CSV table of C-alpha atoms in Angstrom, one decimal:
chain,number,residue,atom,x,y,z
A,1,MET,CA,27.7,-1.0,-29.2
A,2,SER,CA,24.7,0.2,-31.1
A,3,HIS,CA,21.7,1.8,-29.4
A,4,LEU,CA,19.5,-1.2,-30.2
A,5,ASN,CA,22.0,-3.6,-28.5
A,6,LYS,CA,22.8,-1.5,-25.5
A,7,ILE,CA,22.0,-3.1,-22.1
A,8,HIS,CA,19.9,-0.8,-19.9
A,9,ARG,CA,20.6,-1.5,-16.2
A,10,VAL,CA,17.9,-0.4,-13.7
A,11,THR,CA,18.2,-1.0,-10.0
A,12,ILE,CA,15.3,-0.6,-7.6
A,13,ILE,CA,16.2,-0.1,-3.9
A,14,GLY,CA,13.5,-1.5,-1.7
A,15,ALA,CA,11.2,-4.5,-1.9
A,16,GLY,CA,8.1,-3.3,-0.1
A,17,ILE,CA,4.8,-2.5,-1.9
A,18,ILE,CA,6.3,0.5,-3.6
A,19,GLY,CA,9.4,-1.2,-4.9
A,20,LEU,CA,7.7,-4.4,-6.2
A,21,THR,CA,4.8,-2.6,-7.9
A,22,THR,CA,7.4,-0.3,-9.6
A,23,ALA,CA,9.3,-3.4,-10.7
A,24,CYS,CA,6.1,-5.0,-12.2
A,25,THR,CA,5.2,-1.7,-14.0
A,26,LEU,CA,8.7,-1.4,-15.4
A,27,LEU,CA,8.6,-4.9,-16.9
A,28,LYS,CA,5.2,-4.1,-18.4
A,29,GLU,CA,6.4,-1.0,-20.1
A,30,TYR,CA,9.6,-2.7,-21.3
A,31,SER,CA,7.9,-6.0,-22.1
A,32,THR,CA,9.5,-6.4,-25.5
A,33,ASN,CA,12.9,-5.0,-24.5
A,34,ASP,CA,15.3,-7.9,-23.9
A,35,ASN,CA,18.1,-5.5,-23.2
A,36,LEU,CA,16.6,-4.4,-19.9
A,37,GLN,CA,18.3,-5.7,-16.8
A,38,LEU,CA,16.4,-5.1,-13.6
A,39,THR,CA,18.0,-5.6,-10.2
A,40,ILE,CA,16.0,-5.3,-7.0
A,41,ILE,CA,18.1,-4.8,-3.9
A,42,SER,CA,16.7,-4.6,-0.4
A,43,GLU,CA,17.8,-5.2,3.2
A,44,THR,CA,14.4,-6.9,3.8
A,45,PHE,CA,11.9,-8.9,1.8
A,46,THR,CA,8.4,-10.1,2.6
A,47,PRO,CA,7.3,-11.0,5.3
A,48,ASP,CA,9.7,-8.6,7.0
A,49,THR,CA,9.0,-5.3,5.3
A,50,THR,CA,7.0,-2.4,6.8
A,51,ALA,CA,4.2,-3.0,4.3
A,52,ASP,CA,3.8,-6.6,5.6
A,53,ILE,CA,2.7,-5.1,9.0
A,54,SER,CA,0.3,-2.7,7.5
A,55,ALA,CA,-3.5,-3.1,7.7
A,56,GLY,CA,-3.6,-2.9,3.9
A,57,LEU,CA,-6.6,-0.7,3.8
A,58,TRP,CA,-7.1,1.4,0.6
A,59,GLU,CA,-7.6,4.9,2.2
A,60,ILE,CA,-5.5,8.0,1.9
A,61,TYR,CA,-4.0,8.1,5.4
A,62,GLY,CA,-1.2,10.1,7.0
A,63,ILE,CA,-0.8,12.6,4.2
A,64,GLU,CA,-1.8,16.2,5.1
A,65,ASN,CA,-2.1,17.8,1.7
A,66,ILE,CA,-4.1,15.7,-0.6
A,67,ASP,CA,-3.7,17.2,-4.1
A,68,GLU,CA,-5.0,16.2,-7.5
A,69,GLN,CA,-1.8,14.2,-8.2
A,70,THR,CA,-2.3,12.1,-5.0
A,71,LEU,CA,-6.0,11.5,-5.9
A,72,ARG,CA,-5.0,10.4,-9.4
A,73,ARG,CA,-2.5,7.9,-8.1
A,74,ALA,CA,-4.9,6.6,-5.4
A,75,GLY,CA,-7.7,6.3,-8.0
A,76,TYR,CA,-5.5,4.2,-10.4
A,77,THR,CA,-4.5,1.9,-7.6
A,78,TYR,CA,-8.1,1.5,-6.5
A,79,ASP,CA,-9.1,0.4,-10.0
A,80,ILE,CA,-6.2,-2.1,-10.2
A,81,PHE,CA,-7.1,-3.7,-6.8
A,82,LEU,CA,-10.8,-3.8,-7.6
A,83,SER,CA,-10.2,-5.5,-11.0
A,84,GLU,CA,-7.9,-8.0,-9.2
A,85,TYR,CA,-10.7,-8.8,-6.7
A,86,PHE,CA,-12.9,-9.8,-9.6
A,87,SER,CA,-10.1,-12.1,-11.0
A,88,THR,CA,-8.4,-15.3,-10.2
A,89,LYS,CA,-5.8,-13.4,-8.1
A,90,ALA,CA,-8.1,-12.5,-5.2
A,91,ALA,CA,-7.6,-15.5,-2.9
A,92,ARG,CA,-3.9,-16.1,-3.3
A,93,ALA,CA,-3.1,-12.3,-3.3
A,94,GLY,CA,-5.3,-11.6,-0.3
A,95,ILE,CA,-7.6,-9.0,-1.9
A,96,MET,CA,-11.0,-8.2,-0.4
A,97,LYS,CA,-13.7,-5.8,-1.5
A,98,ILE,CA,-15.4,-4.5,1.6
A,99,SER,CA,-17.6,-1.8,3.1
A,100,ALA,CA,-15.9,0.7,5.4
A,101,TYR,CA,-17.8,2.7,8.0
A,102,ILE,CA,-15.9,5.9,8.9
A,103,LEU,CA,-17.3,7.6,12.0
A,104,HIS,CA,-16.5,11.0,13.3
A,105,GLY,CA,-17.0,12.4,16.9
A,106,TYR,CA,-17.9,10.6,20.1
A,107,ASN,CA,-20.1,10.9,23.2
A,108,ASN,CA,-22.4,13.5,21.6
A,109,GLN,CA,-26.1,13.1,21.3
A,110,ASN,CA,-27.1,13.3,17.6
A,111,SER,CA,-29.6,15.9,16.6
A,112,ASP,CA,-32.9,14.8,15.2
A,113,GLU,CA,-31.6,15.4,11.6
A,114,ILE,CA,-28.1,15.3,10.2
A,115,ASP,CA,-27.5,18.2,7.8
A,116,HIS,CA,-25.3,16.5,5.2
A,117,THR,CA,-25.0,19.8,3.3
A,118,THR,CA,-22.6,21.1,6.0
A,119,LEU,CA,-20.4,18.0,6.0
A,120,VAL,CA,-17.2,18.0,4.0
A,121,LYS,CA,-16.8,15.0,1.6
A,122,PRO,CA,-13.5,13.2,2.0
A,123,ALA,CA,-11.2,13.6,-0.9
A,124,GLN,CA,-11.4,9.9,-1.9
A,125,ALA,CA,-15.2,9.9,-2.1
A,126,GLU,CA,-15.2,10.5,-5.9
A,127,LEU,CA,-12.7,7.6,-6.5
A,128,VAL,CA,-14.7,4.7,-4.9
A,129,ARG,CA,-17.5,2.9,-6.6
A,130,HIS,CA,-19.9,3.5,-3.7
A,131,PHE,CA,-20.1,6.3,-1.1
A,132,ARG,CA,-22.9,7.8,1.0
A,133,TRP,CA,-23.4,9.6,4.2
A,134,LEU,CA,-25.0,7.7,7.1
A,135,ASP,CA,-28.5,8.8,8.0
A,136,LYS,CA,-29.8,9.3,11.5
A,137,HIS,CA,-31.0,5.7,11.9
A,138,GLU,CA,-27.7,4.3,10.7
A,139,ILE,CA,-25.7,6.6,13.0
A,140,ASN,CA,-27.9,5.3,15.9
A,141,ILE,CA,-26.6,1.8,15.3
A,142,PHE,CA,-23.4,3.1,16.8
A,143,ASP,CA,-25.1,4.8,19.7
A,144,HIS,CA,-22.6,3.2,22.2
A,145,LEU,CA,-20.0,5.5,20.5
A,146,LYS,CA,-22.3,8.4,19.9
A,147,PRO,CA,-20.6,9.6,16.7
A,148,THR,CA,-21.8,13.0,15.3
A,149,SER,CA,-21.5,11.9,11.7
A,150,GLY,CA,-20.2,9.2,9.4
A,151,PHE,CA,-20.2,7.6,6.0
A,152,VAL,CA,-19.8,4.3,4.3
A,153,MET,CA,-17.8,3.5,1.2
A,154,SER,CA,-16.7,0.5,-0.8
A,155,THR,CA,-13.0,-0.1,-0.4
A,156,ILE,CA,-10.3,-2.7,-0.7
A,157,THR,CA,-8.2,-4.4,1.9
A,158,VAL,CA,-5.0,-6.2,0.9
A,159,GLU,CA,-3.2,-8.9,3.0
A,160,VAL,CA,0.1,-7.4,2.0
A,161,LYS,CA,2.3,-10.4,3.0
A,162,LYS,CA,0.3,-12.5,0.5
A,163,TYR,CA,0.3,-9.8,-2.1
A,164,LEU,CA,4.1,-9.2,-2.0
A,165,LEU,CA,4.8,-12.9,-2.1
A,166,GLU,CA,2.8,-13.3,-5.3
A,167,LEU,CA,4.5,-10.2,-6.9
A,168,GLN,CA,7.9,-11.6,-5.8
A,169,ARG,CA,7.1,-15.0,-7.4
A,170,PHE,CA,6.1,-13.3,-10.6
A,171,LEU,CA,9.3,-11.1,-10.7
A,172,SER,CA,11.6,-14.0,-9.9
A,173,GLN,CA,10.3,-16.0,-13.0
A,174,ASN,CA,11.6,-13.3,-15.3
A,175,ASN,CA,15.1,-13.9,-16.6
A,176,ARG,CA,15.7,-10.1,-16.8
A,177,VAL,CA,15.3,-9.7,-13.0
A,178,LYS,CA,17.9,-10.3,-10.3
A,179,ILE,CA,16.9,-10.1,-6.6
A,180,ILE,CA,19.6,-9.3,-4.1
A,181,LYS,CA,19.3,-9.1,-0.3
A,182,LYS,CA,21.7,-6.3,0.8
A,183,LYS,CA,21.6,-3.0,2.6
A,184,ILE,CA,22.6,0.0,0.4
A,185,HIS,CA,24.3,2.8,2.4
A,186,SER,CA,25.0,5.1,-0.5
A,187,PHE,CA,23.9,5.6,-4.1
A,188,ASN,CA,27.6,5.6,-5.0
A,189,GLU,CA,27.7,1.9,-4.4
A,190,LEU,CA,25.6,1.4,-7.5
A,191,LYS,CA,27.3,4.1,-9.7
A,192,ASN,CA,29.1,1.6,-11.9
A,193,THR,CA,26.4,-1.1,-12.0
A,194,ALA,CA,23.2,0.9,-12.8
A,195,ASP,CA,22.2,3.3,-15.5
A,196,VAL,CA,19.1,4.4,-13.5
A,197,ILE,CA,18.5,3.9,-9.8
A,198,ILE,CA,14.9,3.9,-8.5
A,199,ASN,CA,14.8,4.8,-4.8
A,200,CYS,CA,11.9,3.1,-3.0
A,201,SER,CA,13.7,2.7,0.3
A,202,GLY,CA,10.9,4.2,2.5
A,203,ILE,CA,12.1,5.3,5.9
A,204,ALA,CA,15.7,4.6,4.9
A,205,SER,CA,15.6,7.5,2.5
A,206,LYS,CA,16.1,9.8,5.5
A,207,TYR,CA,19.7,8.8,5.4
A,208,LEU,CA,20.1,7.4,1.9
A,209,ALA,CA,18.7,10.5,0.2
A,210,ASP,CA,19.8,12.8,3.1
A,211,ASP,CA,16.2,14.0,3.5
A,212,GLU,CA,15.6,15.5,6.9
A,213,THR,CA,11.9,15.8,6.2
A,214,VAL,CA,11.5,12.1,6.4
A,215,ARG,CA,10.3,11.0,9.9
A,216,PRO,CA,9.0,7.7,11.4
A,217,ALA,CA,5.3,7.5,12.2
A,218,ARG,CA,5.3,4.5,14.5
A,219,GLY,CA,2.4,2.1,14.1
A,220,GLN,CA,1.5,-0.7,16.5
A,221,ILE,CA,-1.3,-3.1,15.6
A,222,ILE,CA,-2.8,-6.4,16.8
A,223,ARG,CA,-3.8,-9.2,14.5
A,224,VAL,CA,-6.6,-11.3,15.9
A,225,HIS,CA,-8.9,-14.2,14.8
A,226,ALA,CA,-12.3,-12.6,14.6
A,227,PRO,CA,-14.1,-14.1,11.6
A,228,TRP,CA,-17.5,-12.6,12.4
A,229,ILE,CA,-16.2,-9.1,11.6
A,230,LYS,CA,-17.0,-8.4,7.9
A,231,SER,CA,-16.7,-4.6,7.6
A,232,VAL,CA,-14.1,-2.0,8.3
A,233,TYR,CA,-14.7,0.4,11.2
A,234,VAL,CA,-12.7,3.6,11.8
A,235,PHE,CA,-14.0,5.6,14.8
A,236,ASP,CA,-13.3,8.2,17.5
A,237,THR,CA,-13.4,7.5,21.2
A,238,ASP,CA,-12.3,9.4,24.4
A,239,ASP,CA,-9.1,7.2,24.1
A,240,GLY,CA,-8.4,8.5,20.6
A,241,MET,CA,-9.0,7.1,17.1
A,242,GLY,CA,-9.3,3.4,16.5
A,243,TYR,CA,-9.7,1.1,13.6
A,244,ILE,CA,-10.9,-2.5,12.9
A,245,ILE,CA,-9.9,-3.8,9.5
A,246,PRO,CA,-10.6,-7.4,8.3
A,247,GLN,CA,-8.1,-9.0,6.0
A,248,ALA,CA,-8.2,-12.4,4.3
A,249,ASP,CA,-6.9,-14.4,7.2
A,250,SER,CA,-7.1,-12.1,10.2
A,251,VAL,CA,-8.6,-8.8,11.6
A,252,VAL,CA,-6.3,-5.9,12.3
A,253,LEU,CA,-6.9,-3.8,15.4
A,254,GLY,CA,-5.3,-0.4,15.6
A,255,GLY,CA,-3.6,1.6,16.2
A,256,THR,CA,-1.0,4.3,16.7
A,257,PHE,CA,0.5,7.1,14.6
A,258,GLN,CA,3.4,8.3,16.7
A,259,LEU,CA,5.6,10.8,14.8
A,260,ASN,CA,9.4,10.9,15.5
A,261,ASP,CA,9.2,7.6,17.5
A,262,TRP,CA,11.8,5.1,16.3
A,263,ASN,CA,10.8,2.4,18.8
A,264,THR,CA,10.2,-0.9,17.0
A,265,ASN,CA,9.6,-2.8,20.3
A,266,ILE,CA,6.1,-3.7,21.4
A,267,ASP,CA,4.7,-1.2,23.9
A,268,GLU,CA,2.3,-2.9,26.3
A,269,ASN,CA,0.6,0.4,27.1
A,270,ASP,CA,-0.2,0.8,23.4
A,271,THR,CA,-1.5,-2.8,23.2
A,272,GLN,CA,-3.9,-2.2,26.1
A,273,LYS,CA,-5.1,1.1,24.7
A,274,ILE,CA,-5.7,-0.5,21.2
A,275,LEU,CA,-7.7,-3.3,22.8
A,276,ARG,CA,-9.7,-0.9,25.0
A,277,THR,CA,-10.5,1.4,22.1
A,278,CYS,CA,-11.6,-1.3,19.7
A,279,ILE,CA,-13.7,-3.0,22.4
A,280,LYS,CA,-15.7,0.2,22.7
A,281,CYS,CA,-16.7,-0.2,19.1
A,282,LEU,CA,-17.2,-3.9,19.0
A,283,PRO,CA,-17.6,-5.3,22.6
A,284,ALA,CA,-17.4,-8.9,21.5
A,285,LEU,CA,-13.6,-8.3,21.0
A,286,GLU,CA,-13.4,-8.5,24.8
A,287,ASP,CA,-13.4,-12.2,24.5
A,288,ILE,CA,-10.2,-12.2,22.4
A,289,HIS,CA,-7.4,-13.2,24.6
A,290,LYS,CA,-4.5,-13.7,22.1
A,291,GLY,CA,-3.3,-12.0,19.0
A,292,LYS,CA,-0.1,-11.1,17.2
A,293,VAL,CA,1.2,-7.6,18.1
A,294,GLN,CA,3.4,-6.0,15.5
A,295,VAL,CA,5.2,-2.7,15.2
A,296,GLY,CA,6.3,-0.8,12.0
A,297,LEU,CA,7.6,2.6,11.1
A,298,ARG,CA,5.7,4.4,8.4
A,299,PRO,CA,7.8,6.6,6.1
A,300,TYR,CA,6.2,10.0,6.9
A,301,ARG,CA,7.5,13.0,4.9
A,302,ASP,CA,6.6,16.6,5.8
A,303,ASN,CA,6.0,17.6,2.2
A,304,GLY,CA,4.3,14.4,1.2
A,305,VAL,CA,5.5,11.9,-1.4
A,306,ARG,CA,8.7,12.7,-3.2
A,307,LEU,CA,8.5,11.4,-6.7
A,308,GLU,CA,11.0,13.0,-9.1
A,309,HIS,CA,14.1,12.6,-11.1
A,310,GLU,CA,17.5,13.7,-9.7
A,311,LYS,CA,20.8,13.9,-11.5
A,312,THR,CA,23.5,13.9,-8.9
A,313,ASN,CA,26.8,15.8,-9.1
A,314,ASP,CA,28.4,12.4,-9.7
A,315,GLY,CA,26.2,11.9,-12.8
A,316,ILE,CA,23.9,9.3,-11.3
A,317,ASP,CA,20.3,9.2,-12.5
A,318,ILE,CA,18.0,8.6,-9.6
A,319,VAL,CA,14.2,8.5,-9.6
A,320,HIS,CA,13.0,8.9,-6.0
A,321,CYS,CA,9.7,7.5,-4.8
A,322,TYR,CA,9.3,7.6,-1.0
A,323,GLY,CA,7.5,9.4,1.8
A,324,HIS,CA,4.1,7.6,1.5
A,325,SER,CA,3.4,7.6,5.2
A,326,GLY,CA,0.3,5.4,5.9
A,327,SER,CA,-0.7,5.4,2.2
A,328,GLY,CA,1.8,3.0,0.6
A,329,VAL,CA,-0.8,0.4,-0.4
A,330,THR,CA,-3.3,3.2,-1.5
A,331,LEU,CA,-0.8,4.9,-3.8
A,332,SER,CA,1.3,2.0,-4.9
A,333,TRP,CA,0.3,1.3,-8.5
A,334,GLY,CA,-0.3,4.9,-9.2
A,335,CYS,CA,3.1,6.0,-8.0
A,336,ALA,CA,4.7,3.1,-9.8
A,337,LYS,CA,3.1,4.3,-13.1
A,338,ASP,CA,4.5,7.8,-12.6
A,339,VAL,CA,8.0,6.5,-11.8
A,340,VAL,CA,8.1,4.5,-14.9
A,341,GLU,CA,7.0,7.4,-17.0
A,342,ILE,CA,10.1,9.3,-15.8
A,343,VAL,CA,12.3,6.3,-16.5
A,344,LYS,CA,11.0,6.2,-20.1
A,345,THR,CA,12.5,9.7,-20.5
A,346,LEU,CA,15.9,8.3,-19.5
A,347,ILE,CA,15.7,4.9,-21.2
A,348,PRO,CA,13.7,4.6,-24.4
A,349,ALA,CA,11.0,2.0,-24.2
A,350,ASN,CA,10.8,-0.4,-27.1
A,351,SER,CA,8.3,1.0,-29.6
A,352,LYS,CA,7.2,-2.4,-30.8
A,353,GLN,CA,4.5,-2.8,-28.3
A,354,LYS,CA,2.0,-5.7,-28.7
A,355,ASN,CA,-1.1,-3.5,-29.0
A,356,HIS,CA,-3.2,-6.4,-30.2
A,357,GLU,CA,-2.5,-8.2,-27.0
A,358,LYS,CA,-3.0,-5.2,-24.8
A,359,ASN,CA,-6.5,-4.8,-26.2
A,360,ASN,CA,-7.5,-8.3,-25.0
A,361,ILE,CA,-5.8,-8.3,-21.6
A,362,SER,CA,-6.9,-6.3,-18.6
A,363,GLU,CA,-4.5,-3.8,-17.1
A,364,HIS,CA,-3.8,-5.7,-13.9
A,365,GLU,CA,-2.9,-8.8,-16.0
A,366,LEU,CA,-0.4,-6.8,-18.0
A,367,LEU,CA,1.2,-5.6,-14.7
A,368,TRP,CA,1.7,-9.1,-13.2
A,369,ARG,CA,0.3,-12.6,-13.3
A,370,LEU,CA,-0.1,-15.5,-10.9
A,371,VAL,CA,2.7,-18.0,-11.0
A,372,PRO,CA,1.5,-21.6,-10.7
A,373,ASN,CA,1.7,-22.6,-7.1
A,374,PRO,CA,3.4,-26.0,-6.7
A,375,GLU,CA,1.1,-27.0,-3.9
A,376,HIS,CA,-2.0,-26.2,-6.1
A,377,ILE,CA,-0.6,-28.2,-9.0
A,378,LEU,CA,0.0,-31.2,-6.6
A,379,LEU,CA,-3.5,-30.9,-5.2
A,380,THR,CA,-5.0,-30.8,-8.7
A,381,SER,CA,-3.1,-33.8,-9.8
A,382,LYS,CA,-4.5,-35.9,-6.9
A,383,ILE,CA,-8.1,-35.0,-7.6
């Protein structure tokens, strides 16, 4: 078989935010290559992935060493989400542009003046479209918490279960894509059916990739109906850190970050602590008497994200992309881009790119597009 006619088989393990953004990016870069065969294999799909449970806030969270590579990936992802917010995708994909108030310290009287020159800017400050420190009068708005400092920035929240559903719809329309629900126990299972394996298996990489540095960071949250809340709040209290994050259809109250805890059952003590903490920030939440409590295991990795190519002793080409901790949404598109750049060194991309089309289409539209919703078509036909 000639090089031009060779079928290139790529298998992605995992269908969370990392797996599906990688799949979309792969199709973009191989858009004119009809010989690409992409298989997505996962034990779970939306709405049952870890990402579906997440608060979907764009913020680098749960990663200790934030290097230039992490910032570049986060910045690219931010730009994609922001452009999607100003597109027809926003409502169906659950994307919101929102202000986030990040407060530090508690139960301390503020000095007459806050010396911003002594405060350390967060790493992501240079990536967002708007960032500024809160002045004394703004800090005093939160006098019931008595924070010592804080800032506000423009960020994005993503209702991940909506977002993944739209990505999955887009991928399933492509005749080069096959989607399989199955648990993979060993890379050797795919040795004879894939030329390149992309490992986006999250917490499962602890066993699949035999990586002892992967650990669960248990997260428990409560989804409530609180439509009056229009901003993100992240804050400290004497009960620990709390966060309140609006999404398209709910508000997420959190949360926990419990390393080495594999418990996926709801802990009533955690539930009460989350409520108690969030009520300290916004007392009106005391009137909320029901909500959906969810638990997920973030894929924390001691050395941060692993994104690299591995050639196994059995001759299997694997590109690993896991260990995103609480930053899966934040790093998703950026990591996907880097993964596909590695794949292009293993499988040549078709050189006949449609540059004239690229010049007229925004980056996010090249990555994926909305698939017509049958319900929307029916509604339109009745009007």
